[in-house]
Coordinates of C-alpha atoms and ligand atoms in Angstrom, one line a residue:
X1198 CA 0.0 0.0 0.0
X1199 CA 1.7 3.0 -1.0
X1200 CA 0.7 5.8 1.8
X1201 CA -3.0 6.7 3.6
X1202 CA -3.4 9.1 1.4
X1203 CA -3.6 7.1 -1.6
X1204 CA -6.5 4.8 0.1
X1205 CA -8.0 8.0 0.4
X1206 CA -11.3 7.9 -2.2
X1207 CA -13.9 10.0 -2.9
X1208 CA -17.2 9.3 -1.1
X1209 CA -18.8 7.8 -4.4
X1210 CA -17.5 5.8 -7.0
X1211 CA -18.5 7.2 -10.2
X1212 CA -16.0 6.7 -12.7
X1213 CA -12.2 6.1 -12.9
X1214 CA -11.3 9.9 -13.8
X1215 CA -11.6 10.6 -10.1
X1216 CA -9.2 8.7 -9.0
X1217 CA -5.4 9.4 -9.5
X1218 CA -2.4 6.5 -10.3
X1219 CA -1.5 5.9 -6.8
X1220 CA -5.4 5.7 -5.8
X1221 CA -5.9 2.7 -8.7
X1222 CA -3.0 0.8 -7.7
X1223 CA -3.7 0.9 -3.8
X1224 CA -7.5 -0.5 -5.0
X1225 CA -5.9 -3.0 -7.2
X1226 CA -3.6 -4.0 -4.7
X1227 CA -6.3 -4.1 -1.8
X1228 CA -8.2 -6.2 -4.2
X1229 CA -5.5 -8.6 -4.4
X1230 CA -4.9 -8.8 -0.5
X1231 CA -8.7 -9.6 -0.7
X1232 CA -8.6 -12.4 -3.4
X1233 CA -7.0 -14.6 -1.3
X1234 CA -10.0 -14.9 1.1
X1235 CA -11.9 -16.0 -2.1
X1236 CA -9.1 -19.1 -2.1
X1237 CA -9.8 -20.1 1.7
X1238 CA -12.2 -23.2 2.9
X1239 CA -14.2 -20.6 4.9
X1240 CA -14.6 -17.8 2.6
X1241 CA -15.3 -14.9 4.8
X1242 CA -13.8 -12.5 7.0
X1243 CA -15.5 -10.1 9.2
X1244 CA -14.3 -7.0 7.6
X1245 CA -17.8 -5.3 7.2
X1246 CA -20.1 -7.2 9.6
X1247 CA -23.1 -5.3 11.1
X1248 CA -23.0 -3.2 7.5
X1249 CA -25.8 -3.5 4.8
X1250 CA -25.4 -2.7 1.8
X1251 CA -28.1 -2.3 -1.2
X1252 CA -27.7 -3.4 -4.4
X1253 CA -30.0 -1.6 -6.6
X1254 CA -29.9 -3.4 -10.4
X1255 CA -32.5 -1.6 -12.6
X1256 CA -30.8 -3.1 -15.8
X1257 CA -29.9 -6.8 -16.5
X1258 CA -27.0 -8.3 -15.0
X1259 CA -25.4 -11.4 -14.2
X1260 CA -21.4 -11.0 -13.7
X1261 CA -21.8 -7.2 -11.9
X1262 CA -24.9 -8.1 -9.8
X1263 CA -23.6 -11.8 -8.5
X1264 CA -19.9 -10.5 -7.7
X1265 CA -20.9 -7.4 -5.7
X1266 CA -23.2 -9.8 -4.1
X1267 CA -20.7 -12.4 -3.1
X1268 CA -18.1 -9.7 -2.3
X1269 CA -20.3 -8.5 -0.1
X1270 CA -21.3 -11.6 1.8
X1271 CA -17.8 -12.2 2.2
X1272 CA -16.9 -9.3 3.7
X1273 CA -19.8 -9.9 6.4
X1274 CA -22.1 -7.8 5.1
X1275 CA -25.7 -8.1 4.7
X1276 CA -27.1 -7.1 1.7
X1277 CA -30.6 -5.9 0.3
X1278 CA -31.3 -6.5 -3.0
X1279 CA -34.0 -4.9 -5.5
X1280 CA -34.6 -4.2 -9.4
X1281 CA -37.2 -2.6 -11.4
X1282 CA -39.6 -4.9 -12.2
X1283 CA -40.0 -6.5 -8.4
X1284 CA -39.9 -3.2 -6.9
X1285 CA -42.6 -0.2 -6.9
X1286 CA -40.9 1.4 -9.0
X1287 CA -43.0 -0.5 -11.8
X1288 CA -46.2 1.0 -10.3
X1289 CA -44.5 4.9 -10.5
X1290 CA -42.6 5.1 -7.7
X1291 CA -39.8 8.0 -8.8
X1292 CA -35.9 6.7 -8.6
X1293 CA -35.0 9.5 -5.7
X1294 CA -38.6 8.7 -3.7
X1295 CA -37.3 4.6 -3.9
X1296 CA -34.0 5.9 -2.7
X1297 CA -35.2 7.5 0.3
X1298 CA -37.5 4.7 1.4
X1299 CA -34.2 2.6 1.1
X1300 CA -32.4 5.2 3.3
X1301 CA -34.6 4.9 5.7
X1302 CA -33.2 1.7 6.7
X1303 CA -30.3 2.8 7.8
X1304 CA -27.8 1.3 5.0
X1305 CA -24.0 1.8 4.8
X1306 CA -23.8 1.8 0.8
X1307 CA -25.7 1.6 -2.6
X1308 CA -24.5 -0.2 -5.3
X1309 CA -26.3 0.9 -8.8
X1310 CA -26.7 -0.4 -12.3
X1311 CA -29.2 1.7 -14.3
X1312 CA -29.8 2.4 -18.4
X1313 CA -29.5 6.3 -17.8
X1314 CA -26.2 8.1 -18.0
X1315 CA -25.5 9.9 -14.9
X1316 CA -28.1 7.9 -12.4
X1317 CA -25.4 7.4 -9.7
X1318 CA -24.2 11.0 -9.7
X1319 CA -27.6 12.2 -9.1
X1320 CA -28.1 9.5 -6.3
X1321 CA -24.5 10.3 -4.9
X1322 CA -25.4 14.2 -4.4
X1323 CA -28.5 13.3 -2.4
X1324 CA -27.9 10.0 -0.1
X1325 CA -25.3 10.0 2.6
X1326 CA -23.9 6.9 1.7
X1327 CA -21.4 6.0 -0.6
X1328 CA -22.7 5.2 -3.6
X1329 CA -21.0 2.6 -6.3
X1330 CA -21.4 3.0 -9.7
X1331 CA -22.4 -0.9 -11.5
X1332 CA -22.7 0.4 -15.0
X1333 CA -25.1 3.7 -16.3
X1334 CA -26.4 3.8 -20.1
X1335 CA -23.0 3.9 -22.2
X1336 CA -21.4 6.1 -19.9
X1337 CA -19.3 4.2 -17.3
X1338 CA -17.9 0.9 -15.7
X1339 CA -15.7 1.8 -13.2
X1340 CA -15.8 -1.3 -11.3
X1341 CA -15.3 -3.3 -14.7
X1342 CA -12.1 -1.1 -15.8
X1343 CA -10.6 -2.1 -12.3
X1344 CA -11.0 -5.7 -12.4
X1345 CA -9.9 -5.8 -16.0
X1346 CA -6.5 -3.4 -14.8
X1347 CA -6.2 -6.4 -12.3
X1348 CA -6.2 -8.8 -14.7
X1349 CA -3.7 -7.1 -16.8
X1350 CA -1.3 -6.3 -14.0
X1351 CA -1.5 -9.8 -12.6
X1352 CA -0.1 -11.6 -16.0
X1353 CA 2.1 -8.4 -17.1
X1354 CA 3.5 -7.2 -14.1
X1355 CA 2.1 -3.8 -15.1
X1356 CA 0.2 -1.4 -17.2
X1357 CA 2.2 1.3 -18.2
X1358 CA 3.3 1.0 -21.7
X1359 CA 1.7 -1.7 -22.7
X1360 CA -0.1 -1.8 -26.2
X1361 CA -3.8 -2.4 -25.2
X1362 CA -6.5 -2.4 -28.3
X1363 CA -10.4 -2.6 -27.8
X1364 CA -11.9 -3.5 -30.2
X1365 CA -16.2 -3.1 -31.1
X1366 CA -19.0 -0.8 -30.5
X1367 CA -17.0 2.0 -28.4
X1368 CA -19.5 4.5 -28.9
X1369 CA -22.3 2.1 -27.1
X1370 CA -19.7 1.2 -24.1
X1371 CA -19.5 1.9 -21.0
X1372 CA -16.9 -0.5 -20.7
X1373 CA -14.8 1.3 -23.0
X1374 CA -15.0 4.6 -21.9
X1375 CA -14.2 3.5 -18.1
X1376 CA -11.0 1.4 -19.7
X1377 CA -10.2 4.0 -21.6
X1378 CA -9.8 6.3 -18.7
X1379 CA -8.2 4.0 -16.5
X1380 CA -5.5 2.3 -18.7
X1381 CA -4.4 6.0 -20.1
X1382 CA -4.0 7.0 -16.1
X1383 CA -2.0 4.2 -15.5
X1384 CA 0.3 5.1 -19.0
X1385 CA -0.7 2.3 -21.6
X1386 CA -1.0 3.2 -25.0
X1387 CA -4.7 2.5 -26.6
X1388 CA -5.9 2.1 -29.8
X1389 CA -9.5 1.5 -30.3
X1390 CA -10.9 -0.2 -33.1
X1391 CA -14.5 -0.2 -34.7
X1392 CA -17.5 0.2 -37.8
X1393 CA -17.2 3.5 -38.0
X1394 CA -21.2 4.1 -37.2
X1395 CA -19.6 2.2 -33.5
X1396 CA -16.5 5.0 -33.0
X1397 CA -18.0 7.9 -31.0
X1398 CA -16.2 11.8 -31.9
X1399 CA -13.3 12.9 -30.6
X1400 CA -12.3 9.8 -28.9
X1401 CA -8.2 10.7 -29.2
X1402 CA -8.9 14.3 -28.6
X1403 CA -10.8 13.2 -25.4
X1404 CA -9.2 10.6 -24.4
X1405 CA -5.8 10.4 -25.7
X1406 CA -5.8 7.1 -28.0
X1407 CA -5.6 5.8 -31.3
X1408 CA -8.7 5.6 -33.7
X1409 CA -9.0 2.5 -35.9
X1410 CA -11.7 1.1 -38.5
X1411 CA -10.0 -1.7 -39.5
X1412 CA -9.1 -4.2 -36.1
X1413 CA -5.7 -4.9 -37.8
X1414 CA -3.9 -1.8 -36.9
X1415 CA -4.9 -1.9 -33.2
X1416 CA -4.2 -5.6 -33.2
X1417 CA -1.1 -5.3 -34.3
X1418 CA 1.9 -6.3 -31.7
X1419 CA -1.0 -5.7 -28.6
X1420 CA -0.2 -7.2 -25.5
X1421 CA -3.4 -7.0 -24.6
X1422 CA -7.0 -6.9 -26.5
X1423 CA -10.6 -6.0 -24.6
X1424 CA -13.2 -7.1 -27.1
X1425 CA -16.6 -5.9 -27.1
X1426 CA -19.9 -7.1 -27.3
X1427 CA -22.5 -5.0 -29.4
X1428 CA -25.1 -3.0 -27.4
X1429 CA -27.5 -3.7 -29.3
X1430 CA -30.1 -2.2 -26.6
X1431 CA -28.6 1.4 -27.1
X1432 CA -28.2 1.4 -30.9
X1433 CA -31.0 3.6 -32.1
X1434 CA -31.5 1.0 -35.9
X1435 CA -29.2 -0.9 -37.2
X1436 CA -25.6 0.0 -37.4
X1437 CA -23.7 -2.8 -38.9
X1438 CA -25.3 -5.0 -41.9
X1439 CA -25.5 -8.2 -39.5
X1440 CA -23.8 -10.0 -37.3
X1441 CA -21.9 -12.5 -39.8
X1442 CA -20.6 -9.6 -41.7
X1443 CA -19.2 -8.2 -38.3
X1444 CA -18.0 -11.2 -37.4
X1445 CA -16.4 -11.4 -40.8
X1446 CA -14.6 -8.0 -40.5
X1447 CA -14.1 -7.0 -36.7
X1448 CA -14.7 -10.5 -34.9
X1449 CA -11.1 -12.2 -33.4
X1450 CA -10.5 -14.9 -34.7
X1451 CA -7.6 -17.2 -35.1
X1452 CA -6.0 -15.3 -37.6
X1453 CA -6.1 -11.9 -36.0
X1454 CA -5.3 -13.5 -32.5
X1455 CA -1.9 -14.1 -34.3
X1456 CA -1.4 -10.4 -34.8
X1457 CA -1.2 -9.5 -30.6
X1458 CA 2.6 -9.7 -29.4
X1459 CA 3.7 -13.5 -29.0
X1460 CA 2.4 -13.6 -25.4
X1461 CA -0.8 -11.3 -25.6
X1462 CA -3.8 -11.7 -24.2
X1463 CA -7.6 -11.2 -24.5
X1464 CA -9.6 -9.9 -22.4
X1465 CA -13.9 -9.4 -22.8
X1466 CA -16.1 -7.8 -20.3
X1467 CA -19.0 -10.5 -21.2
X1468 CA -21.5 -11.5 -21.9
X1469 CA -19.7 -13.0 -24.8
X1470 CA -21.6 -13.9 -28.1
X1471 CA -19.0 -16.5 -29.3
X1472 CA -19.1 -16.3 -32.8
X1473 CA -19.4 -12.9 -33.4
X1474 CA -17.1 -10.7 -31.1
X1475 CA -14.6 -13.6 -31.4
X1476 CA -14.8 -17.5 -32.3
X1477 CA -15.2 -20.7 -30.0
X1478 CA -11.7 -21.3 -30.2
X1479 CA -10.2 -18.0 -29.3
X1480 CA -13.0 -17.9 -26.6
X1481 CA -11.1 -21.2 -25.4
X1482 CA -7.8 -20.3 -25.7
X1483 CA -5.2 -20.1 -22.8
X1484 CA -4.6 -17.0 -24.1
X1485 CA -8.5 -15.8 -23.1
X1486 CA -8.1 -14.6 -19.6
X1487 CA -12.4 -14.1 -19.2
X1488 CA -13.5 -16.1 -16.4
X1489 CA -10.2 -14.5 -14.2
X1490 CA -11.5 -11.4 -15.0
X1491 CA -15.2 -12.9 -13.0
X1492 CA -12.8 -13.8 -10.1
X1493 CA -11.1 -10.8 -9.9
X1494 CA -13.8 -9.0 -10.2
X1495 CA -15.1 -10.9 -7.1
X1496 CA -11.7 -9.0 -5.6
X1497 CA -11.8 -5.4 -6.5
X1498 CA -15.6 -5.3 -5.2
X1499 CA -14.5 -6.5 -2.3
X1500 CA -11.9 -4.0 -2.2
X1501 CA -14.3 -0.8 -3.2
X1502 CA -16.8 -2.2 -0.4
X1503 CA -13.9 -2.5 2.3
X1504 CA -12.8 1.1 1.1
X1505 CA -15.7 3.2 0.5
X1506 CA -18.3 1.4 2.9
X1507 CA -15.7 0.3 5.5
X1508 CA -14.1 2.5 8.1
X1509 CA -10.7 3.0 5.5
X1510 CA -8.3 3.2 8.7
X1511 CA -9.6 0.1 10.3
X1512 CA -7.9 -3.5 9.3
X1513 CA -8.6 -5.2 7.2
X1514 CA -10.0 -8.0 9.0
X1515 CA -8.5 -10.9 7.0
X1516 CA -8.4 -13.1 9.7
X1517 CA -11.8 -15.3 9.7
Ligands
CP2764 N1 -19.4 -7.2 -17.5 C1 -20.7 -6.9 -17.1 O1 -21.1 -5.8 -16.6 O2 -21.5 -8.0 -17.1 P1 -23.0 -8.0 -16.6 O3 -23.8 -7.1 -17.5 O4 -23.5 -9.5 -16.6 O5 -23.0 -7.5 -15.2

């Protein structure tokens, strides 16, 4: 850990352009203090007991959703769960009126995933509590850019200046934009690579990488490639002619996978539609690193629970 300071975050967790270098790597190396408990035959430690924390999903997930979940429960924590469609929010209940009902049970943090840009801003200006961005419309993924700069660090050794391409519908993601942010802070160089209805303006202006239409170019000698799946539920009509033909020209398959740097790696933020962002066989190759990008994302939750919803100078409470 490199000092206090560093472990000092913002109340909310928004997106990764609030949070410096030294702030990442002290999460990322929390996170991998914390996967270890994930290893043990009792997988818990008492690190947030007597804490509840909500976990408000109003869009689908599985892989966000289920890991904040289980970081949760192994930190001690109780947790509260509620979406849309089970909730009164489907008979008109506002988002802010839901929020204070929720508050007024005394929880220690919110955790929210919903379709609208900008939803845990609003809720982080209002509620006491920390609040933890899960994913909002195609603007961010903070928690999903940490636990993919886990996965990265972990079989490089580091980010900075690495060669990392991502590859898909950019405009659409906000797994992209979150990565983008986070791997530039920590001094890889980017290329992002996409249909040119799927790259958004002013991405190297904005963001400080290189703009692609063709995947060659960013595939070329990467260390590391994020592929993307197509959001189709943000596309306003059709912005590719189908998914073969994308498959055809932007999906990774064998062939491409031999462009990355002889030891390079690839990375998706799933769900995956094998056969279209890449094939079966690249899906299935030792040089996919997907499913330890699902453990580790068990990790850095648990991290941005103990550091945002824990008391920060406390232990950690690693022993069981
Ligand atoms: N990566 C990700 O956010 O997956 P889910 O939509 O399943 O949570």
């Amino acid at each position: 850990m490199e000092n206090n300071q560093a472990l000092s975050l913002p109340k909310d967790l928004l997106d990764l352009d609030q949070l410096s270098r030294a702030q990442i790597k002290a999460v990322l190396e929390t996170a991998e203090a914390f996967k270890e408990v994930s290893e043990r035959e009792i997988k818990k430690v008492p690190t947030l007991r007597g804490k509840l924390v909500v976990l408000f999903f109003h869009e689908n997930s599985t892989r966000t959703r289920l890991s904040f979940e289980v970081a949760a429960k192994r930190l001690s924590a109780d947790t509260m769960a509620i979406s849309s469609s089970g909730s009164s929010m489907s008979k008109g209940e506002t988002l802010l009126d839901t929020a204070k009902n929720i508050m007024a049970m005394n929880p220690d943090g919110l955790v929210i995933r919903h379709g609208a840009s900008g939803t845990p801003a609003f809720l982080g200006e209002r509620l006491p509590i920390p609040v933890l961005n899960a994913g909002d419309g195609s603007h961010a993924h903070p928690t999903q850019a940490l636990l993919d700069l886990l996965t990265i660090t972990q079989r490089k050794g580091q980010v900075e200046g690495l060669n990392v391409a991502i590859i898909g519908d950019i405009a659409h993601s906000r797994v992209a934009r979150s990565n983008m942010l986070g791997l530039r802070i920590m001094g890889a160089n980017v290329r992002v690579a996409g249909p040119p209805s799927m790259l958004a303006a002013r991405l190297a202006e904005e963001y400080g990488v290189s703009v692609h239409t063709r995947p060659e170019p960013a595939l070329e000698g990467a260390d590391v490639v994020i592929m993307l799946r197509i959001q189709l539920e943000r596309q306003r009509g059709s912005l590719f002619p189908g998914a073969r033909e994308y498959a055809r020209v932007y999906g990774l398959n064998e062939e491409r996978l031999g462009l990355l740097a002889p030891d390079g790696i690839v990375l998706h933020p799933g769900p995956v539609n094998q056969g279209v962002e890449m094939t079966p066989e690249v899906y299935s190759s030792p040089r996919s690193l997907i499913l330890d990008q699902v453990t580790n994302g068990v990790a850095v939750r648990m991290a941005l629970l103990y550091l945002l919803v824990g008391k920060k100078d406390d232990p950690m409470g690693l022993a069981v």
